[in-house]
């Protein structure tokens, strides 16, 4: 079976810290797969805030998620602080990918716990139609 393989950029221009909450923990006593999606959503919101935009007001348009892929690398646990890295990749006429690297540090070192990608499409919620990528996205990293 083919596995998802996320390609990361050489550098990330943004990172933020996100604590693991008790509600993120599943019956296996580690962060559940649904919580990883929630963590990358939080990282995306913080990334957009850092560049003065949001999903609903993204450089004159809006965004809608078209797809998501996650590679799970290592468990995360309650009380850990995740360092979430975010970068824009693969810009097209109507959208782009956001790529994420989640990492935690413990007594043994710094570990990548998950890699992810979300495909974001420019979208006009009033007309319910896809729009073009704003030109000034090229200056954002």
mmCIF file of N, CA and C in Angstrom:
data_model
loop_
_atom_site.group_PDB
_atom_site.id
_atom_site.type_symbol
_atom_site.label_atom_id
_atom_site.label_comp_id
_atom_site.label_asym_id
_atom_site.label_seq_id
_atom_site.Cartn_x
_atom_site.Cartn_y
_atom_site.Cartn_z
ATOM 1 N N UNK A 1 0.844 -1.174 0.000
ATOM 2 C CA UNK A 1 0.000 0.000 0.000
ATOM 3 C C UNK A 1 0.891 1.240 0.000
ATOM 4 N N UNK A 2 0.558 2.188 -0.844
ATOM 5 C CA UNK A 2 1.313 3.447 -0.900
ATOM 6 C C UNK A 2 1.034 4.271 0.351
ATOM 7 N N UNK A 3 2.055 4.907 0.858
ATOM 8 C CA UNK A 3 1.933 5.750 2.048
ATOM 9 C C UNK A 3 2.049 7.209 1.646
ATOM 10 N N UNK A 4 1.416 8.083 2.429
ATOM 11 C CA UNK A 4 1.542 9.523 2.220
ATOM 12 C C UNK A 4 2.973 9.922 2.551
ATOM 13 N N UNK A 5 3.560 10.753 1.718
ATOM 14 C CA UNK A 5 4.911 11.263 1.948
ATOM 15 C C UNK A 5 4.860 12.774 1.812
ATOM 16 N N UNK A 6 5.084 13.498 2.903
ATOM 17 C CA UNK A 6 5.058 14.957 2.915
ATOM 18 C C UNK A 6 6.465 15.462 2.641
ATOM 19 N N UNK A 7 6.596 16.354 1.660
ATOM 20 C CA UNK A 7 7.880 16.974 1.363
ATOM 21 C C UNK A 7 7.941 18.324 2.052
ATOM 22 N N UNK A 8 8.976 18.509 2.852
ATOM 23 C CA UNK A 8 9.127 19.754 3.613
ATOM 24 C C UNK A 8 10.083 20.709 2.906
ATOM 25 N N UNK A 9 9.900 22.005 3.129
ATOM 26 C CA UNK A 9 10.855 22.981 2.589
ATOM 27 C C UNK A 9 12.165 22.913 3.391
ATOM 28 N N UNK A 10 13.200 23.530 2.865
ATOM 29 C CA UNK A 10 14.479 23.571 3.566
ATOM 30 C C UNK A 10 14.392 24.383 4.849
ATOM 31 N N UNK A 11 13.586 25.441 4.821
ATOM 32 C CA UNK A 11 13.421 26.284 6.002
ATOM 33 C C UNK A 11 11.953 26.642 6.190
ATOM 34 N N UNK A 12 11.608 26.965 7.418
ATOM 35 C CA UNK A 12 10.274 27.431 7.763
ATOM 36 C C UNK A 12 10.396 28.859 8.258
ATOM 37 N N UNK A 13 9.527 29.741 7.767
ATOM 38 C CA UNK A 13 9.553 31.131 8.180
ATOM 39 C C UNK A 13 8.703 31.422 9.399
ATOM 40 N N UNK A 14 7.969 30.415 9.893
ATOM 41 C CA UNK A 14 7.072 30.646 11.025
ATOM 42 C C UNK A 14 7.055 29.415 11.921
ATOM 43 N N UNK A 15 6.980 29.663 13.218
ATOM 44 C CA UNK A 15 6.729 28.585 14.174
ATOM 45 C C UNK A 15 5.971 29.156 15.368
ATOM 46 N N UNK A 16 5.260 28.298 16.064
ATOM 47 C CA UNK A 16 4.529 28.688 17.272
ATOM 48 C C UNK A 16 4.508 27.511 18.227
ATOM 49 N N UNK A 17 4.191 27.789 19.477
ATOM 50 C CA UNK A 17 4.115 26.753 20.500
ATOM 51 C C UNK A 17 2.657 26.456 20.827
ATOM 52 N N UNK A 18 2.312 25.168 20.901
ATOM 53 C CA UNK A 18 0.946 24.742 21.176
ATOM 54 C C UNK A 18 0.992 23.651 22.252
ATOM 55 N N UNK A 19 0.385 23.905 23.399
ATOM 56 C CA UNK A 19 0.389 22.884 24.461
ATOM 57 C C UNK A 19 -0.580 21.742 24.160
ATOM 58 N N UNK A 20 -0.200 20.537 24.569
ATOM 59 C CA UNK A 20 -1.093 19.391 24.449
ATOM 60 C C UNK A 20 -2.063 19.427 25.627
ATOM 61 N N UNK A 21 -3.359 19.449 25.310
ATOM 62 C CA UNK A 21 -4.405 19.518 26.329
ATOM 63 C C UNK A 21 -4.902 18.107 26.654
ATOM 64 N N UNK A 22 -5.525 17.958 27.799
ATOM 65 C CA UNK A 22 -6.041 16.645 28.192
ATOM 66 C C UNK A 22 -7.069 16.138 27.182
ATOM 67 N N UNK A 23 -7.835 17.033 26.565
ATOM 68 C CA UNK A 23 -8.816 16.626 25.562
ATOM 69 C C UNK A 23 -8.200 16.125 24.267
ATOM 70 N N UNK A 24 -6.893 16.336 24.094
ATOM 71 C CA UNK A 24 -6.191 15.843 22.904
ATOM 72 C C UNK A 24 -5.807 14.366 23.040
ATOM 73 N N UNK A 25 -5.913 13.827 24.255
ATOM 74 C CA UNK A 25 -5.427 12.478 24.545
ATOM 75 C C UNK A 25 -6.522 11.448 24.270
ATOM 76 N N UNK A 26 -6.135 10.337 23.655
ATOM 77 C CA UNK A 26 -7.101 9.280 23.345
ATOM 78 C C UNK A 26 -6.933 8.099 24.304
ATOM 79 N N UNK A 27 -7.638 7.005 24.047
ATOM 80 C CA UNK A 27 -7.609 5.821 24.904
ATOM 81 C C UNK A 27 -6.236 5.156 24.957
ATOM 82 N N UNK A 28 -5.366 5.455 24.000
ATOM 83 C CA UNK A 28 -4.001 4.919 23.997
ATOM 84 C C UNK A 28 -3.039 5.754 24.837
ATOM 85 N N UNK A 29 -3.573 6.771 25.509
ATOM 86 C CA UNK A 29 -2.809 7.680 26.365
ATOM 87 C C UNK A 29 -1.788 8.520 25.587
ATOM 88 N N UNK A 30 -2.125 8.817 24.349
ATOM 89 C CA UNK A 30 -1.316 9.738 23.540
ATOM 90 C C UNK A 30 -2.259 10.587 22.694
ATOM 91 N N UNK A 31 -1.718 11.586 21.998
ATOM 92 C CA UNK A 31 -2.547 12.477 21.185
ATOM 93 C C UNK A 31 -3.224 11.670 20.072
ATOM 94 N N UNK A 32 -4.533 11.851 19.952
ATOM 95 C CA UNK A 32 -5.298 11.162 18.922
ATOM 96 C C UNK A 32 -5.099 11.793 17.548
ATOM 97 N N UNK A 33 -5.380 11.006 16.514
ATOM 98 C CA UNK A 33 -5.191 11.521 15.151
ATOM 99 C C UNK A 33 -6.082 12.715 14.860
ATOM 100 N N UNK A 34 -7.283 12.740 15.424
ATOM 101 C CA UNK A 34 -8.168 13.885 15.234
ATOM 102 C C UNK A 34 -7.602 15.141 15.897
ATOM 103 N N UNK A 35 -6.914 14.966 17.030
ATOM 104 C CA UNK A 35 -6.309 16.105 17.725
ATOM 105 C C UNK A 35 -5.122 16.663 16.950
ATOM 106 N N UNK A 36 -4.404 15.810 16.220
ATOM 107 C CA UNK A 36 -3.301 16.310 15.388
ATOM 108 C C UNK A 36 -3.858 17.259 14.334
ATOM 109 N N UNK A 37 -4.992 16.911 13.743
ATOM 110 C CA UNK A 37 -5.628 17.804 12.773
ATOM 111 C C UNK A 37 -6.009 19.125 13.437
ATOM 112 N N UNK A 38 -6.503 19.067 14.661
ATOM 113 C CA UNK A 38 -6.848 20.279 15.404
ATOM 114 C C UNK A 38 -5.600 21.114 15.713
ATOM 115 N N UNK A 39 -4.499 20.460 16.028
ATOM 116 C CA UNK A 39 -3.249 21.173 16.308
ATOM 117 C C UNK A 39 -2.750 21.890 15.055
ATOM 118 N N UNK A 40 -2.816 21.243 13.896
ATOM 119 C CA UNK A 40 -2.349 21.943 12.680
ATOM 120 C C UNK A 40 -3.310 23.067 12.300
ATOM 121 N N UNK A 41 -4.588 22.913 12.639
ATOM 122 C CA UNK A 41 -5.539 24.013 12.413
ATOM 123 C C UNK A 41 -5.146 25.222 13.263
ATOM 124 N N UNK A 42 -4.821 24.988 14.527
ATOM 125 C CA UNK A 42 -4.377 26.076 15.402
ATOM 126 C C UNK A 42 -3.090 26.713 14.861
ATOM 127 N N UNK A 43 -2.158 25.893 14.411
ATOM 128 C CA UNK A 43 -0.907 26.429 13.840
ATOM 129 C C UNK A 43 -1.200 27.291 12.619
ATOM 130 N N UNK A 44 -2.151 26.846 11.781
ATOM 131 C CA UNK A 44 -2.526 27.613 10.588
ATOM 132 C C UNK A 44 -3.119 28.965 10.976
ATOM 133 N N UNK A 45 -3.998 28.971 11.988
ATOM 134 C CA UNK A 45 -4.599 30.227 12.433
ATOM 135 C C UNK A 45 -3.537 31.181 12.980
ATOM 136 N N UNK A 46 -2.593 30.655 13.739
ATOM 137 C CA UNK A 46 -1.528 31.506 14.277
ATOM 138 C C UNK A 46 -0.609 32.013 13.164
ATOM 139 N N UNK A 47 -0.350 31.184 12.160
ATOM 140 C CA UNK A 47 0.453 31.616 11.009
ATOM 141 C C UNK A 47 -0.248 32.759 10.279
ATOM 142 N N UNK A 48 -1.539 32.591 9.982
ATOM 143 C CA UNK A 48 -2.276 33.652 9.293
ATOM 144 C C UNK A 48 -2.301 34.929 10.119
ATOM 145 N N UNK A 49 -2.503 34.811 11.423
ATOM 146 C CA UNK A 49 -2.500 35.989 12.289
ATOM 147 C C UNK A 49 -1.146 36.700 12.220
ATOM 148 N N UNK A 50 -0.059 35.942 12.145
ATOM 149 C CA UNK A 50 1.279 36.545 12.096
ATOM 150 C C UNK A 50 1.513 37.358 10.831
ATOM 151 N N UNK A 51 0.773 37.048 9.767
ATOM 152 C CA UNK A 51 0.916 37.804 8.513
ATOM 153 C C UNK A 51 -0.254 38.774 8.314
ATOM 154 N N UNK A 52 -1.069 38.947 9.357
ATOM 155 C CA UNK A 52 -2.143 39.936 9.320
ATOM 156 C C UNK A 52 -3.332 39.546 8.476
ATOM 157 N N UNK A 53 -3.655 38.254 8.447
ATOM 158 C CA UNK A 53 -4.768 37.794 7.635
ATOM 159 C C UNK A 53 -5.492 36.662 8.356
ATOM 160 N N UNK A 54 -6.574 36.170 7.760
ATOM 161 C CA UNK A 54 -7.341 35.042 8.290
ATOM 162 C C UNK A 54 -7.782 34.170 7.123
ATOM 163 N N UNK A 55 -8.415 33.042 7.426
ATOM 164 C CA UNK A 55 -8.950 32.206 6.350
ATOM 165 C C UNK A 55 -10.117 32.891 5.644
ATOM 166 N N UNK A 56 -10.913 33.651 6.369
ATOM 167 C CA UNK A 56 -12.071 34.305 5.751
ATOM 168 C C UNK A 56 -11.719 35.610 5.049
ATOM 169 N N UNK A 57 -10.588 36.198 5.395
ATOM 170 C CA UNK A 57 -10.131 37.432 4.750
ATOM 171 C C UNK A 57 -8.652 37.276 4.430
ATOM 172 N N UNK A 58 -8.385 36.449 3.437
ATOM 173 C CA UNK A 58 -7.021 36.126 3.050
ATOM 174 C C UNK A 58 -6.597 36.962 1.845
ATOM 175 N N UNK A 59 -5.988 38.088 2.119
ATOM 176 C CA UNK A 59 -5.444 38.954 1.060
ATOM 177 C C UNK A 59 -6.486 39.290 0.000
ATOM 178 N N UNK A 60 -7.736 39.524 0.437
ATOM 179 C CA UNK A 60 -8.794 39.919 -0.487
ATOM 180 C C UNK A 60 -9.680 38.794 -0.969
ATOM 181 N N UNK A 61 -9.419 37.576 -0.544
ATOM 182 C CA UNK A 61 -10.289 36.445 -0.873
ATOM 183 C C UNK A 61 -10.486 35.637 0.404
ATOM 184 N N UNK A 62 -10.996 34.443 0.296
ATOM 185 C CA UNK A 62 -11.130 33.533 1.433
ATOM 186 C C UNK A 62 -10.489 32.210 1.064
ATOM 187 N N UNK A 63 -10.371 31.336 2.043
ATOM 188 C CA UNK A 63 -9.764 30.026 1.804
ATOM 189 C C UNK A 63 -10.696 28.922 2.262
ATOM 190 N N UNK A 64 -10.604 27.789 1.580
ATOM 191 C CA UNK A 64 -11.311 26.587 1.988
ATOM 192 C C UNK A 64 -10.313 25.430 1.846
ATOM 193 N N UNK A 65 -10.343 24.502 2.796
ATOM 194 C CA UNK A 65 -9.414 23.379 2.740
ATOM 195 C C UNK A 65 -9.924 22.337 1.752
ATOM 196 N N UNK A 66 -9.063 21.946 0.822
ATOM 197 C CA UNK A 66 -9.432 20.965 -0.186
ATOM 198 C C UNK A 66 -9.001 19.553 0.203
ATOM 199 N N UNK A 67 -7.889 19.446 0.916
ATOM 200 C CA UNK A 67 -7.406 18.134 1.324
ATOM 201 C C UNK A 67 -6.422 18.278 2.469
ATOM 202 N N UNK A 68 -6.141 17.162 3.101
ATOM 203 C CA UNK A 68 -5.176 17.127 4.197
ATOM 204 C C UNK A 68 -4.470 15.777 4.175
ATOM 205 N N UNK A 69 -3.193 15.806 4.528
ATOM 206 C CA UNK A 69 -2.423 14.573 4.682
ATOM 207 C C UNK A 69 -1.557 14.695 5.918
ATOM 208 N N UNK A 70 -1.462 13.621 6.688
ATOM 209 C CA UNK A 70 -0.662 13.630 7.906
ATOM 210 C C UNK A 70 0.203 12.371 7.939
ATOM 211 N N UNK A 71 1.484 12.565 8.238
ATOM 212 C CA UNK A 71 2.400 11.458 8.518
ATOM 213 C C UNK A 71 2.664 11.457 10.017
ATOM 214 N N UNK A 72 2.290 10.397 10.686
ATOM 215 C CA UNK A 72 2.530 10.284 12.124
ATOM 216 C C UNK A 72 3.916 9.685 12.339
ATOM 217 N N UNK A 73 4.730 10.357 13.149
ATOM 218 C CA UNK A 73 6.111 9.927 13.358
ATOM 219 C C UNK A 73 6.384 9.414 14.769
ATOM 220 N N UNK A 74 5.825 10.087 15.768
ATOM 221 C CA UNK A 74 6.104 9.741 17.154
ATOM 222 C C UNK A 74 4.935 10.222 18.006
ATOM 223 N N UNK A 75 4.651 9.504 19.081
ATOM 224 C CA UNK A 75 3.560 9.882 19.969
ATOM 225 C C UNK A 75 3.821 11.227 20.646
ATOM 226 N N UNK A 76 2.731 11.918 20.934
ATOM 227 C CA UNK A 76 2.758 13.126 21.757
ATOM 228 C C UNK A 76 1.897 12.843 22.978
ATOM 229 N N UNK A 77 2.251 13.474 24.108
ATOM 230 C CA UNK A 77 1.576 13.180 25.362
ATOM 231 C C UNK A 77 1.131 14.448 26.072
ATOM 232 N N UNK A 78 0.173 14.267 26.983
ATOM 233 C CA UNK A 78 -0.345 15.371 27.780
ATOM 234 C C UNK A 78 0.796 16.103 28.483
ATOM 235 N N UNK A 79 0.725 17.437 28.454
ATOM 236 C CA UNK A 79 1.719 18.266 29.123
ATOM 237 C C UNK A 79 2.870 18.687 28.233
ATOM 238 N N UNK A 80 3.063 18.008 27.105
ATOM 239 C CA UNK A 80 4.136 18.412 26.194
ATOM 240 C C UNK A 80 3.729 19.699 25.475
ATOM 241 N N UNK A 81 4.731 20.424 25.037
ATOM 242 C CA UNK A 81 4.522 21.623 24.231
ATOM 243 C C UNK A 81 5.015 21.296 22.825
ATOM 244 N N UNK A 82 4.130 21.431 21.853
ATOM 245 C CA UNK A 82 4.476 21.167 20.458
ATOM 246 C C UNK A 82 4.992 22.453 19.832
ATOM 247 N N UNK A 83 6.117 22.364 19.140
ATOM 248 C CA UNK A 83 6.570 23.467 18.300
ATOM 249 C C UNK A 83 6.089 23.144 16.894
ATOM 250 N N UNK A 84 5.187 24.001 16.402
ATOM 251 C CA UNK A 84 4.579 23.791 15.084
ATOM 252 C C UNK A 84 5.206 24.755 14.083
ATOM 253 N N UNK A 85 5.784 24.210 13.047
ATOM 254 C CA UNK A 85 6.387 24.996 11.968
ATOM 255 C C UNK A 85 5.412 24.995 10.796
ATOM 256 N N UNK A 86 5.279 26.142 10.114
ATOM 257 C CA UNK A 86 4.341 26.264 8.995
ATOM 258 C C UNK A 86 5.030 26.994 7.846
ATOM 259 N N UNK A 87 4.793 26.522 6.609
ATOM 260 C CA UNK A 87 5.316 27.199 5.412
ATOM 261 C C UNK A 87 4.343 27.016 4.253
ATOM 262 N N UNK A 88 4.359 27.962 3.346
ATOM 263 C CA UNK A 88 3.571 27.886 2.112
ATOM 264 C C UNK A 88 4.392 27.147 1.062
ATOM 265 N N UNK A 89 3.718 26.277 0.289
ATOM 266 C CA UNK A 89 4.394 25.513 -0.768
ATOM 267 C C UNK A 89 3.448 25.328 -1.948
ATOM 268 N N UNK A 90 4.003 24.997 -3.079
ATOM 269 C CA UNK A 90 3.244 24.586 -4.270
ATOM 270 C C UNK A 90 2.092 25.523 -4.626
ATOM 271 N N UNK A 91 2.409 26.774 -4.840
ATOM 272 C CA UNK A 91 1.390 27.758 -5.217
ATOM 273 C C UNK A 91 0.933 27.505 -6.649
ATOM 274 N N UNK A 92 -0.390 27.496 -6.852
ATOM 275 C CA UNK A 92 -0.959 27.335 -8.194
ATOM 276 C C UNK A 92 -1.826 28.552 -8.501
ATOM 277 N N UNK A 93 -2.607 28.489 -9.565
ATOM 278 C CA UNK A 93 -3.480 29.601 -9.933
ATOM 279 C C UNK A 93 -4.628 29.799 -8.944
ATOM 280 N N UNK A 94 -5.062 28.722 -8.299
ATOM 281 C CA UNK A 94 -6.238 28.823 -7.426
ATOM 282 C C UNK A 94 -5.962 28.453 -5.968
ATOM 283 N N UNK A 95 -4.760 28.034 -5.659
ATOM 284 C CA UNK A 95 -4.507 27.628 -4.285
ATOM 285 C C UNK A 95 -3.046 27.370 -4.005
ATOM 286 N N UNK A 96 -2.807 26.770 -2.870
ATOM 287 C CA UNK A 96 -1.447 26.469 -2.420
ATOM 288 C C UNK A 96 -1.541 25.433 -1.311
ATOM 289 N N UNK A 97 -0.408 24.868 -0.979
ATOM 290 C CA UNK A 97 -0.330 23.967 0.162
ATOM 291 C C UNK A 97 0.283 24.702 1.336
ATOM 292 N N UNK A 98 -0.138 24.334 2.522
ATOM 293 C CA UNK A 98 0.568 24.690 3.733
ATOM 294 C C UNK A 98 1.174 23.401 4.245
ATOM 295 N N UNK A 99 2.458 23.435 4.571
ATOM 296 C CA UNK A 99 3.120 22.259 5.117
ATOM 297 C C UNK A 99 3.486 22.550 6.565
ATOM 298 N N UNK A 100 3.447 21.508 7.365
ATOM 299 C CA UNK A 100 3.629 21.632 8.812
ATOM 300 C C UNK A 100 4.623 20.582 9.290
ATOM 301 N N UNK A 101 5.403 20.965 10.267
ATOM 302 C CA UNK A 101 6.235 20.018 11.008
ATOM 303 C C UNK A 101 5.928 20.240 12.478
ATOM 304 N N UNK A 102 5.523 19.184 13.169
ATOM 305 C CA UNK A 102 5.271 19.250 14.601
ATOM 306 C C UNK A 102 6.411 18.551 15.319
ATOM 307 N N UNK A 103 6.940 19.191 16.363
ATOM 308 C CA UNK A 103 8.073 18.622 17.102
ATOM 309 C C UNK A 103 7.880 18.859 18.597
ATOM 310 N N UNK A 104 8.396 17.941 19.394
ATOM 311 C CA UNK A 104 8.423 18.099 20.842
ATOM 312 C C UNK A 104 9.836 17.840 21.337
ATOM 313 N N UNK A 105 10.114 18.407 22.483
ATOM 314 C CA UNK A 105 11.416 18.206 23.101
ATOM 315 C C UNK A 105 11.204 17.498 24.427
ATOM 316 N N UNK A 106 12.048 16.499 24.686
ATOM 317 C CA UNK A 106 12.030 15.852 25.997
ATOM 318 C C UNK A 106 13.476 15.625 26.441
ATOM 319 N N UNK A 107 13.656 14.862 27.499
ATOM 320 C CA UNK A 107 14.997 14.670 28.042
ATOM 321 C C UNK A 107 15.955 13.983 27.064
ATOM 322 N N UNK A 108 15.423 13.305 26.068
ATOM 323 C CA UNK A 108 16.253 12.612 25.082
ATOM 324 C C UNK A 108 16.589 13.477 23.870
ATOM 325 N N UNK A 109 15.914 14.630 23.711
ATOM 326 C CA UNK A 109 16.207 15.508 22.582
ATOM 327 C C UNK A 109 14.956 16.083 21.952
ATOM 328 N N UNK A 110 15.112 16.601 20.739
ATOM 329 C CA UNK A 110 14.030 17.223 19.984
ATOM 330 C C UNK A 110 13.575 16.226 18.917
ATOM 331 N N UNK A 111 12.268 15.903 18.901
ATOM 332 C CA UNK A 111 11.762 14.878 18.000
ATOM 333 C C UNK A 111 10.637 15.401 17.123
ATOM 334 N N UNK A 112 10.689 15.070 15.832
ATOM 335 C CA UNK A 112 9.561 15.337 14.940
ATOM 336 C C UNK A 112 8.479 14.320 15.263
ATOM 337 N N UNK A 113 7.274 14.807 15.526
ATOM 338 C CA UNK A 113 6.168 13.920 15.881
ATOM 339 C C UNK A 113 5.175 13.718 14.735
ATOM 340 N N UNK A 114 5.072 14.692 13.849
ATOM 341 C CA UNK A 114 4.163 14.568 12.707
ATOM 342 C C UNK A 114 4.550 15.564 11.624
ATOM 343 N N UNK A 115 4.277 15.197 10.404
ATOM 344 C CA UNK A 115 4.380 16.081 9.241
ATOM 345 C C UNK A 115 2.988 16.145 8.638
ATOM 346 N N UNK A 116 2.624 17.295 8.113
ATOM 347 C CA UNK A 116 1.285 17.415 7.538
ATOM 348 C C UNK A 116 1.286 18.396 6.380
ATOM 349 N N UNK A 117 0.226 18.305 5.582
ATOM 350 C CA UNK A 117 0.008 19.211 4.459
ATOM 351 C C UNK A 117 -1.481 19.462 4.356
ATOM 352 N N UNK A 118 -1.845 20.727 4.176
ATOM 353 C CA UNK A 118 -3.245 21.045 3.872
ATOM 354 C C UNK A 118 -3.282 21.780 2.539
ATOM 355 N N UNK A 119 -4.127 21.323 1.651
ATOM 356 C CA UNK A 119 -4.339 21.993 0.373
ATOM 357 C C UNK A 119 -5.398 23.069 0.551
ATOM 358 N N UNK A 120 -5.018 24.321 0.339
ATOM 359 C CA UNK A 120 -5.920 25.455 0.535
ATOM 360 C C UNK A 120 -6.299 26.036 -0.827
ATOM 361 N N UNK A 121 -7.590 26.219 -1.042
ATOM 362 C CA UNK A 121 -8.114 26.768 -2.295
ATOM 363 C C UNK A 121 -8.714 28.140 -2.014
ATOM 364 N N UNK A 122 -8.448 29.104 -2.874
ATOM 365 C CA UNK A 122 -9.047 30.435 -2.745
ATOM 366 C C UNK A 122 -10.513 30.328 -3.153
ATOM 367 N N UNK A 123 -11.374 30.915 -2.323
ATOM 368 C CA UNK A 123 -12.805 30.669 -2.469
ATOM 369 C C UNK A 123 -13.594 31.896 -2.053
ATOM 370 N N UNK A 124 -14.617 32.213 -2.829
ATOM 371 C CA UNK A 124 -15.529 33.312 -2.507
ATOM 372 C C UNK A 124 -16.781 32.692 -1.893
ATOM 373 N N UNK A 125 -16.961 32.894 -0.599
ATOM 374 C CA UNK A 125 -18.095 32.291 0.101
ATOM 375 C C UNK A 125 -19.441 32.891 -0.307
ATOM 376 N N UNK A 126 -19.451 34.124 -0.815
ATOM 377 C CA UNK A 126 -20.716 34.731 -1.246
ATOM 378 C C UNK A 126 -21.222 34.101 -2.537
ATOM 379 N N UNK A 127 -20.319 33.935 -3.504
ATOM 380 C CA UNK A 127 -20.721 33.357 -4.790
ATOM 381 C C UNK A 127 -20.565 31.843 -4.828
ATOM 382 N N UNK A 128 -19.874 31.287 -3.806
ATOM 383 C CA UNK A 128 -19.595 29.846 -3.727
ATOM 384 C C UNK A 128 -18.770 29.375 -4.920
ATOM 385 N N UNK A 129 -17.790 30.228 -5.308
ATOM 386 C CA UNK A 129 -16.935 29.903 -6.455
ATOM 387 C C UNK A 129 -15.463 30.038 -6.085
ATOM 388 N N UNK A 130 -14.658 29.270 -6.774
ATOM 389 C CA UNK A 130 -13.204 29.336 -6.619
ATOM 390 C C UNK A 130 -12.705 30.644 -7.218
ATOM 391 N N UNK A 131 -11.711 31.251 -6.574
ATOM 392 C CA UNK A 131 -11.111 32.493 -7.063
ATOM 393 C C UNK A 131 -9.618 32.280 -7.303
ATOM 394 N N UNK A 132 -8.977 33.284 -7.842
ATOM 395 C CA UNK A 132 -7.534 33.231 -8.112
ATOM 396 C C UNK A 132 -6.731 33.530 -6.849
ATOM 397 N N UNK A 133 -5.536 32.994 -6.815
ATOM 398 C CA UNK A 133 -4.611 33.264 -5.713
ATOM 399 C C UNK A 133 -4.186 34.725 -5.787
ATOM 400 N N UNK A 134 -4.224 35.443 -4.676
ATOM 401 C CA UNK A 134 -3.736 36.829 -4.675
ATOM 402 C C UNK A 134 -2.249 36.874 -5.024
ATOM 403 N N UNK A 135 -1.837 37.837 -5.826
ATOM 404 C CA UNK A 135 -0.465 37.935 -6.280
ATOM 405 C C UNK A 135 0.518 38.148 -5.135
ATOM 406 N N UNK A 136 0.130 38.864 -4.067
ATOM 407 C CA UNK A 136 1.088 39.143 -3.010
ATOM 408 C C UNK A 136 1.355 37.926 -2.110
ATOM 409 N N UNK A 137 0.774 36.763 -2.425
ATOM 410 C CA UNK A 137 1.121 35.556 -1.677
ATOM 411 C C UNK A 137 2.581 35.167 -1.911
ATOM 412 N N UNK A 138 3.110 35.575 -3.058
ATOM 413 C CA UNK A 138 4.491 35.204 -3.396
ATOM 414 C C UNK A 138 5.503 35.771 -2.419
ATOM 415 N N UNK A 139 5.171 36.858 -1.724
ATOM 416 C CA UNK A 139 6.083 37.452 -0.775
ATOM 417 C C UNK A 139 5.973 36.878 0.630
ATOM 418 N N UNK A 140 5.075 35.921 0.840
ATOM 419 C CA UNK A 140 4.859 35.336 2.165
ATOM 420 C C UNK A 140 5.576 33.998 2.251
ATOM 421 N N UNK A 141 6.259 33.800 3.330
ATOM 422 C CA UNK A 141 6.903 32.500 3.557
ATOM 423 C C UNK A 141 6.590 32.077 4.950
#
